[in-house]
PDB file of C-alpha atoms in Angstrom:
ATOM      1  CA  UNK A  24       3.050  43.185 -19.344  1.00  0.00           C
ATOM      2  CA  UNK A  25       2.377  42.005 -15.949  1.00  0.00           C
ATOM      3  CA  UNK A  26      -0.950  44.384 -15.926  1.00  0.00           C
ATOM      4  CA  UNK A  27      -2.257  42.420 -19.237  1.00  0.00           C
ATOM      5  CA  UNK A  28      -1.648  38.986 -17.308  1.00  0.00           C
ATOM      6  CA  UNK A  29      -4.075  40.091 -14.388  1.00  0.00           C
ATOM      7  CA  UNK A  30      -6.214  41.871 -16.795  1.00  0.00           C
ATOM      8  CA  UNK A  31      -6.608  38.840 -18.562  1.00  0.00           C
ATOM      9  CA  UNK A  32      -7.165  36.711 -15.629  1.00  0.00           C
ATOM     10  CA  UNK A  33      -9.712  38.772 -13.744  1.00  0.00           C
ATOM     11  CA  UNK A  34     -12.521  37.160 -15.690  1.00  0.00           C
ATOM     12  CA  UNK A  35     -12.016  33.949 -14.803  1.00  0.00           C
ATOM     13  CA  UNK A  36     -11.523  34.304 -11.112  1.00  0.00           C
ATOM     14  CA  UNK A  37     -14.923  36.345 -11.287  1.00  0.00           C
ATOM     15  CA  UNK A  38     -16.737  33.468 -12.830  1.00  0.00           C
ATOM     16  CA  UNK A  39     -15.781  30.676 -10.511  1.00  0.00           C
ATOM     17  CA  UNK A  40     -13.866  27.502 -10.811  1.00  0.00           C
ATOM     18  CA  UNK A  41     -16.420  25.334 -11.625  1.00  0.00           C
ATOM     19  CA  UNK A  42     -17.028  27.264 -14.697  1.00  0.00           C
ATOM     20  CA  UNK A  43     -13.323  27.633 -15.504  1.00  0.00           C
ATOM     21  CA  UNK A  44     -13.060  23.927 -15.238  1.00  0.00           C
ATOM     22  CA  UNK A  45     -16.026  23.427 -17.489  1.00  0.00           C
ATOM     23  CA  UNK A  46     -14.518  25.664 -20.282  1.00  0.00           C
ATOM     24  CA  UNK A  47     -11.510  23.337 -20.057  1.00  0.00           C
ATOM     25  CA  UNK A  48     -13.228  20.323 -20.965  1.00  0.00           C
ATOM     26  CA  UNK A  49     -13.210  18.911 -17.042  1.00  0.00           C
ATOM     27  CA  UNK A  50     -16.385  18.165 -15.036  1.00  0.00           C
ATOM     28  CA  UNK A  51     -17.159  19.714 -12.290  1.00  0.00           C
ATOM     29  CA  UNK A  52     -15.076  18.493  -8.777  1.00  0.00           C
ATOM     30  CA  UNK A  53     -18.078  17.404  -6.839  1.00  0.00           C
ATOM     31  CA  UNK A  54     -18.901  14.943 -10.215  1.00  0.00           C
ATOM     32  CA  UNK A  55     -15.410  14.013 -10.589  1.00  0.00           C
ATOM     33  CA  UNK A  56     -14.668  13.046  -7.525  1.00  0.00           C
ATOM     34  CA  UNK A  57     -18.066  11.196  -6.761  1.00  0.00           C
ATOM     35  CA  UNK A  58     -16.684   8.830 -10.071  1.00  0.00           C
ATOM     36  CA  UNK A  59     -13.180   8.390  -8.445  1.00  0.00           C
ATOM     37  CA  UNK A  60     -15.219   6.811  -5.155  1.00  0.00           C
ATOM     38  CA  UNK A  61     -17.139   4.703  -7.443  1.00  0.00           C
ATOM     39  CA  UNK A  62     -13.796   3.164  -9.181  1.00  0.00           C
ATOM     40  CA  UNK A  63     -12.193   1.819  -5.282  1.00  0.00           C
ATOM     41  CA  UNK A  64     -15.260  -0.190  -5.352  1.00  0.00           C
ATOM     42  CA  UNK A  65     -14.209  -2.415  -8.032  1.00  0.00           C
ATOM     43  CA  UNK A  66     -13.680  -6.341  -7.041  1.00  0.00           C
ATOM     44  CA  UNK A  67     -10.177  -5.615  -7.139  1.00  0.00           C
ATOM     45  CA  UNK A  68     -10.036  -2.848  -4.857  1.00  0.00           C
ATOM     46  CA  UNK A  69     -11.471  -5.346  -2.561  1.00  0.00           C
ATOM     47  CA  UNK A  70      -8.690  -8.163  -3.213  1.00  0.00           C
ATOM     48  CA  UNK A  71      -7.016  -7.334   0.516  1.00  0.00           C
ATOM     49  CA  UNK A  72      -9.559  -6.448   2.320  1.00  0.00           C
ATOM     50  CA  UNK A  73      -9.146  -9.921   3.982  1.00  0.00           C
ATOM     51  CA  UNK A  74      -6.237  -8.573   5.779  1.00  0.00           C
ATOM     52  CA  UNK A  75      -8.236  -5.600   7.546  1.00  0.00           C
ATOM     53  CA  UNK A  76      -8.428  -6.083  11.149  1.00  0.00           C
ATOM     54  CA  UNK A  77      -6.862  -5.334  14.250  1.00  0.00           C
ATOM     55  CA  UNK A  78      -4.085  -8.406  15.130  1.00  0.00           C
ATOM     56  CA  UNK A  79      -2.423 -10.491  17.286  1.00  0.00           C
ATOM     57  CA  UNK A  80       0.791 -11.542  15.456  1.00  0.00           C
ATOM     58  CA  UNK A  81       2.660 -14.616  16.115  1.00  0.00           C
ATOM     59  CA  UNK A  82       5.965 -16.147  15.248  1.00  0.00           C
ATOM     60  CA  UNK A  83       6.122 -19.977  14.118  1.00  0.00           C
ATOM     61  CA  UNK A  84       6.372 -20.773  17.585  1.00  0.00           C
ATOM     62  CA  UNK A  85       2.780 -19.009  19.184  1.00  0.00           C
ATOM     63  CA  UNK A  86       4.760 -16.553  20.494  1.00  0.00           C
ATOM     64  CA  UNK A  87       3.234 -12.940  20.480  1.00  0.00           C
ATOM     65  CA  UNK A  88       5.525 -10.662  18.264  1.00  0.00           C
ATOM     66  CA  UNK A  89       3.655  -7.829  18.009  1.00  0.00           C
ATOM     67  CA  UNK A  90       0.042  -6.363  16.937  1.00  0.00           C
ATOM     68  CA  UNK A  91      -1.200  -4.802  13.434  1.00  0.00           C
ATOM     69  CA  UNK A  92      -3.858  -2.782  12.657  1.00  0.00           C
ATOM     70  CA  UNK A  93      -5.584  -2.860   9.336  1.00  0.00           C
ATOM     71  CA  UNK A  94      -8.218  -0.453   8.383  1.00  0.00           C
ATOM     72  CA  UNK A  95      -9.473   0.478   5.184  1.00  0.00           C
ATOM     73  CA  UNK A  96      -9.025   4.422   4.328  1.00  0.00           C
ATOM     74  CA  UNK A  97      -9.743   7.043   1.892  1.00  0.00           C
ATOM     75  CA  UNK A  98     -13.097   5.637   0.978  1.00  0.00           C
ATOM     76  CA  UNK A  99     -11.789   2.082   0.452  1.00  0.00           C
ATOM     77  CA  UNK A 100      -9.081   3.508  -1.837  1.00  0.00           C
ATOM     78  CA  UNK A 101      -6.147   2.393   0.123  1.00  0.00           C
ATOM     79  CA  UNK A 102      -5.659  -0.262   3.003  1.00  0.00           C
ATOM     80  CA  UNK A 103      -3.428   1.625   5.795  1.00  0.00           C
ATOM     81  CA  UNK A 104      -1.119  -0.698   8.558  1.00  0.00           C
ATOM     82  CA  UNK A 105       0.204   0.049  11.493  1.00  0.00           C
ATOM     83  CA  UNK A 106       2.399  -2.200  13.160  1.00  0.00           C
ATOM     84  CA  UNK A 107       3.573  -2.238  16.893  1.00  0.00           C
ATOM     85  CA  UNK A 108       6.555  -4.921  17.645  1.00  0.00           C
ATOM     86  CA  UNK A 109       6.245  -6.473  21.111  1.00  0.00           C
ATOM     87  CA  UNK A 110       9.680  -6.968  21.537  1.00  0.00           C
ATOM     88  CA  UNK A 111      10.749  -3.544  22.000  1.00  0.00           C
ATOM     89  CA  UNK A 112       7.829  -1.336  20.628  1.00  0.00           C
ATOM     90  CA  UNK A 113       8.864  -0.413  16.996  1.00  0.00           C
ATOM     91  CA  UNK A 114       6.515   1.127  15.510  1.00  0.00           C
ATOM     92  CA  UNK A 115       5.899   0.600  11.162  1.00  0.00           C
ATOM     93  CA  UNK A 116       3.375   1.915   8.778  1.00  0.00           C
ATOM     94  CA  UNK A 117       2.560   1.012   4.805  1.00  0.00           C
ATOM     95  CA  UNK A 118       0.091   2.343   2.757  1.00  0.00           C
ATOM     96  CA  UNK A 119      -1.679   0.013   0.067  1.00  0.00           C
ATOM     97  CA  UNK A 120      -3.169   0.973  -3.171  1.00  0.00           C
ATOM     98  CA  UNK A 121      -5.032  -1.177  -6.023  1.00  0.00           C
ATOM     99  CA  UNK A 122      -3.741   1.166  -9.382  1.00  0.00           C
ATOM    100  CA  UNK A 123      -6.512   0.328 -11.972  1.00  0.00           C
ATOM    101  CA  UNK A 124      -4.597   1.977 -14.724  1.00  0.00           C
ATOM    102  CA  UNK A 125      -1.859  -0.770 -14.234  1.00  0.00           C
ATOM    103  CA  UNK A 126      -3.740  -3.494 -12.615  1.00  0.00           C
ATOM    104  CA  UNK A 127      -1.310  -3.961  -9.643  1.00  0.00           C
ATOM    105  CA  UNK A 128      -1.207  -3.243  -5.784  1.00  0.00           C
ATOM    106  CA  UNK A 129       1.266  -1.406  -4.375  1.00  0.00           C
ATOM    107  CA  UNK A 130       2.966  -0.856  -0.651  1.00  0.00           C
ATOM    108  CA  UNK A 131       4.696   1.960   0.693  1.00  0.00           C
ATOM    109  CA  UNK A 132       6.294   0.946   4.361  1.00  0.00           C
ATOM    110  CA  UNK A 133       8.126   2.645   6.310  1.00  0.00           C
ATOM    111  CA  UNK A 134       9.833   1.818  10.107  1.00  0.00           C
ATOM    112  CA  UNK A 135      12.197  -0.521  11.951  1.00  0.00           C
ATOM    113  CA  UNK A 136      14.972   1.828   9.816  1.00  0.00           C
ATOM    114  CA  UNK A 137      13.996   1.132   6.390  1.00  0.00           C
ATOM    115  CA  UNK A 138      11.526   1.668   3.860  1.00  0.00           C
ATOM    116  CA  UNK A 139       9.870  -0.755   0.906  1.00  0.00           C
ATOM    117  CA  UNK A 140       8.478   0.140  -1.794  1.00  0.00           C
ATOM    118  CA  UNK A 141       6.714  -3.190  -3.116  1.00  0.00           C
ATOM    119  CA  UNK A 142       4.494  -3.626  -5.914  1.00  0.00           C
ATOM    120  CA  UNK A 143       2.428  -7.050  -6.996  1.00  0.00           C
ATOM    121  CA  UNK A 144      -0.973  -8.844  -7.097  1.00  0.00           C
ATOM    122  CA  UNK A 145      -3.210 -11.709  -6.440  1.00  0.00           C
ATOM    123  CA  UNK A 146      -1.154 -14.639  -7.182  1.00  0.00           C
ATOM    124  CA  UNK A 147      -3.058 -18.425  -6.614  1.00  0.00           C
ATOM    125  CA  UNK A 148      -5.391 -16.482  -3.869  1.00  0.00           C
ATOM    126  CA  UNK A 149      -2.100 -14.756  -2.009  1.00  0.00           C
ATOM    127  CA  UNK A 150      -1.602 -11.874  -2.163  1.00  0.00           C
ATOM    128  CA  UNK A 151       2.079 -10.852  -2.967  1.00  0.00           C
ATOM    129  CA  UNK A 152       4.570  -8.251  -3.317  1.00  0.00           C
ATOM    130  CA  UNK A 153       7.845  -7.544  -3.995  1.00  0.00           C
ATOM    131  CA  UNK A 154      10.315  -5.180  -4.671  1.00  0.00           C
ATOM    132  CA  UNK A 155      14.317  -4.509  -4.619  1.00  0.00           C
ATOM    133  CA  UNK A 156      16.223  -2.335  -2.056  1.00  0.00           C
ATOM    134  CA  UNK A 157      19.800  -1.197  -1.392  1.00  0.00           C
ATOM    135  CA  UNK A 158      21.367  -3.013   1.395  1.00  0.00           C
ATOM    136  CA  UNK A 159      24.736  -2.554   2.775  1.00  0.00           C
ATOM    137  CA  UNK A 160      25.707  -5.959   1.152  1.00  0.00           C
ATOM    138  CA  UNK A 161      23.931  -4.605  -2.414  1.00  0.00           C
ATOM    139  CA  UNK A 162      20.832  -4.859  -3.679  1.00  0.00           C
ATOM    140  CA  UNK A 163      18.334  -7.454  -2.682  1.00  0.00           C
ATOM    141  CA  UNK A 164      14.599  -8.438  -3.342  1.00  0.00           C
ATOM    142  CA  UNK A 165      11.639  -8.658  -0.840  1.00  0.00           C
ATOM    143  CA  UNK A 166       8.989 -10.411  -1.393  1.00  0.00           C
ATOM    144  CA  UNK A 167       6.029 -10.859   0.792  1.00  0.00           C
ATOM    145  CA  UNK A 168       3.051 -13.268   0.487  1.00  0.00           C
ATOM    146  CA  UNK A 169       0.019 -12.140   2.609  1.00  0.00           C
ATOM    147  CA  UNK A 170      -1.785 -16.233   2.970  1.00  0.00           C
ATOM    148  CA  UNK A 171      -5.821 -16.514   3.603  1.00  0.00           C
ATOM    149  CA  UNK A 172      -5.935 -19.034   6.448  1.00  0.00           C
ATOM    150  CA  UNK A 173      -8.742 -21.141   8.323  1.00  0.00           C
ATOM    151  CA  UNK A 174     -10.671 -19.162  10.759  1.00  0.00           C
ATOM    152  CA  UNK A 175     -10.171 -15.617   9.357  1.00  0.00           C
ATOM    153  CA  UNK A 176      -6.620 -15.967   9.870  1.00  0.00           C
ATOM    154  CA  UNK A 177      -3.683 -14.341   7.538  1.00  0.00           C
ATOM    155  CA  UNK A 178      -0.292 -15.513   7.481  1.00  0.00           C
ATOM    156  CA  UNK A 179       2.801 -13.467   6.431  1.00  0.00           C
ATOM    157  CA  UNK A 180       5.724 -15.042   4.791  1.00  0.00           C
ATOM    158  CA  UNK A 181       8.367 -12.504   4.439  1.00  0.00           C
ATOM    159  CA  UNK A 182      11.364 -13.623   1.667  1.00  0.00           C
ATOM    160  CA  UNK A 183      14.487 -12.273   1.076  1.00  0.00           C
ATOM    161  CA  UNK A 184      16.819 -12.595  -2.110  1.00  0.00           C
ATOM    162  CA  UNK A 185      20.110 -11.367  -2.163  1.00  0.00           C
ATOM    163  CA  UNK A 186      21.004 -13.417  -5.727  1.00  0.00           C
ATOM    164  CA  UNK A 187      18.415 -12.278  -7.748  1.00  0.00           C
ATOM    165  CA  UNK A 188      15.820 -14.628  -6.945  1.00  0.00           C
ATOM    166  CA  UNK A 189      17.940 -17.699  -7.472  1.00  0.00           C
ATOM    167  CA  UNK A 190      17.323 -18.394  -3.438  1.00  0.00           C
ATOM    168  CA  UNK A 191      15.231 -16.972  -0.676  1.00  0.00           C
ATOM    169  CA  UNK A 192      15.940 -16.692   3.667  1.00  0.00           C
ATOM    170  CA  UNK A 193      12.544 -16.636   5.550  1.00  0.00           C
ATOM    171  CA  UNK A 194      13.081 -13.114   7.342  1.00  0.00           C
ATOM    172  CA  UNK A 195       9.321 -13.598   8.646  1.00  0.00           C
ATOM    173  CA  UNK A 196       6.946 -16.237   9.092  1.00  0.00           C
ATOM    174  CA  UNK A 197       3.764 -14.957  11.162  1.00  0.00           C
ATOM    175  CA  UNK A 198       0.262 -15.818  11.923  1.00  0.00           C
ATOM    176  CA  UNK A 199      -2.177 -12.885  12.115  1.00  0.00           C
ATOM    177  CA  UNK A 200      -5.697 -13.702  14.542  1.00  0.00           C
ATOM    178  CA  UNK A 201      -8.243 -11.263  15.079  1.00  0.00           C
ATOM    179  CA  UNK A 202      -7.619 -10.128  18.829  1.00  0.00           C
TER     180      UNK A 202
END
């Protein structure tokens, strides 16, 4: 039995996987993937690219909390951060994704001892996300609201719900200039 399996399979890797792939109905991987480029070029892939940069981040008061750099990876498919607190040098990282198929971004972050996993959109020219998470108290929602400002500015309002919505805390209010 296990003869008739490789017997049966030796064709196939003696013709090549782009004719494999063609006799299962799928283009070829250097077309494919030349399409999948073409879709992260859509208007909406570009909705946060006013965030890229590399930052000087400041607290409601001007003072420095940290730096972020924004960068646009994977052929404009994703928008990658990477956050250094000034404080005490934390380190944090998300990863940011436009998902055509659903028509809403998504963040993965991770650092400072937690992770988020947020989802949202463009919401009045804002971009915002939120999502819920397991605290020791229970479960609350984040929600964060990346703001457009004068001068090529962003600023970051960072919510907090711990009754479902019914009220947020401000957990962080920053200012984002190009350094």
């Amino acid at each position: 039995m296990r003869y008739t399996r490789l017997l049966l399979l030796l064709p196939c890797l003696a013709v090549g996987p782009l004719t494999v792939a063609a006799s299962f109905g799928q283009e070829p991987a250097s077309t494919n993937q030349a399409s999948i480029l073409d879709s992260c070029n859509s208007t909406e892939h570009r909705q946060f690219d006013f965030w890229l940069g590399d930052w000087e981040v400041t607290d409601t008061a001007g003072a420095v909390v940290g730096t972020n750099l924004i960068t646009s990876v994977a052929s404009g498919c994703g928008v990658l951060e990477s956050w250094r607190s000034a404080a005490n040098g934390n380190e944090g990282s998300s990863l940011n994704w436009y998902d055509a198929q659903t028509g809403r971004w998504h963040q993965r972050w991770v650092g400072l001892g937690f992770y988020l996993i947020l989802e949202g959109g463009i919401e009045d020219g804002n971009m915002v996300l939120t999502g819920t998470r397991q605290t020791a108290e229970g479960e609350v929602i984040d929600r964060i609201t990346w703001i457009p400002s004068d001068g090529g500015r962003v600023r970051q309002l960072w919510e907090l719900s711990a009754d479902h919505g019914k009220t947020w805390q401000v957990l962080f209010d920053g200012m984002y200039a190009g350094r």
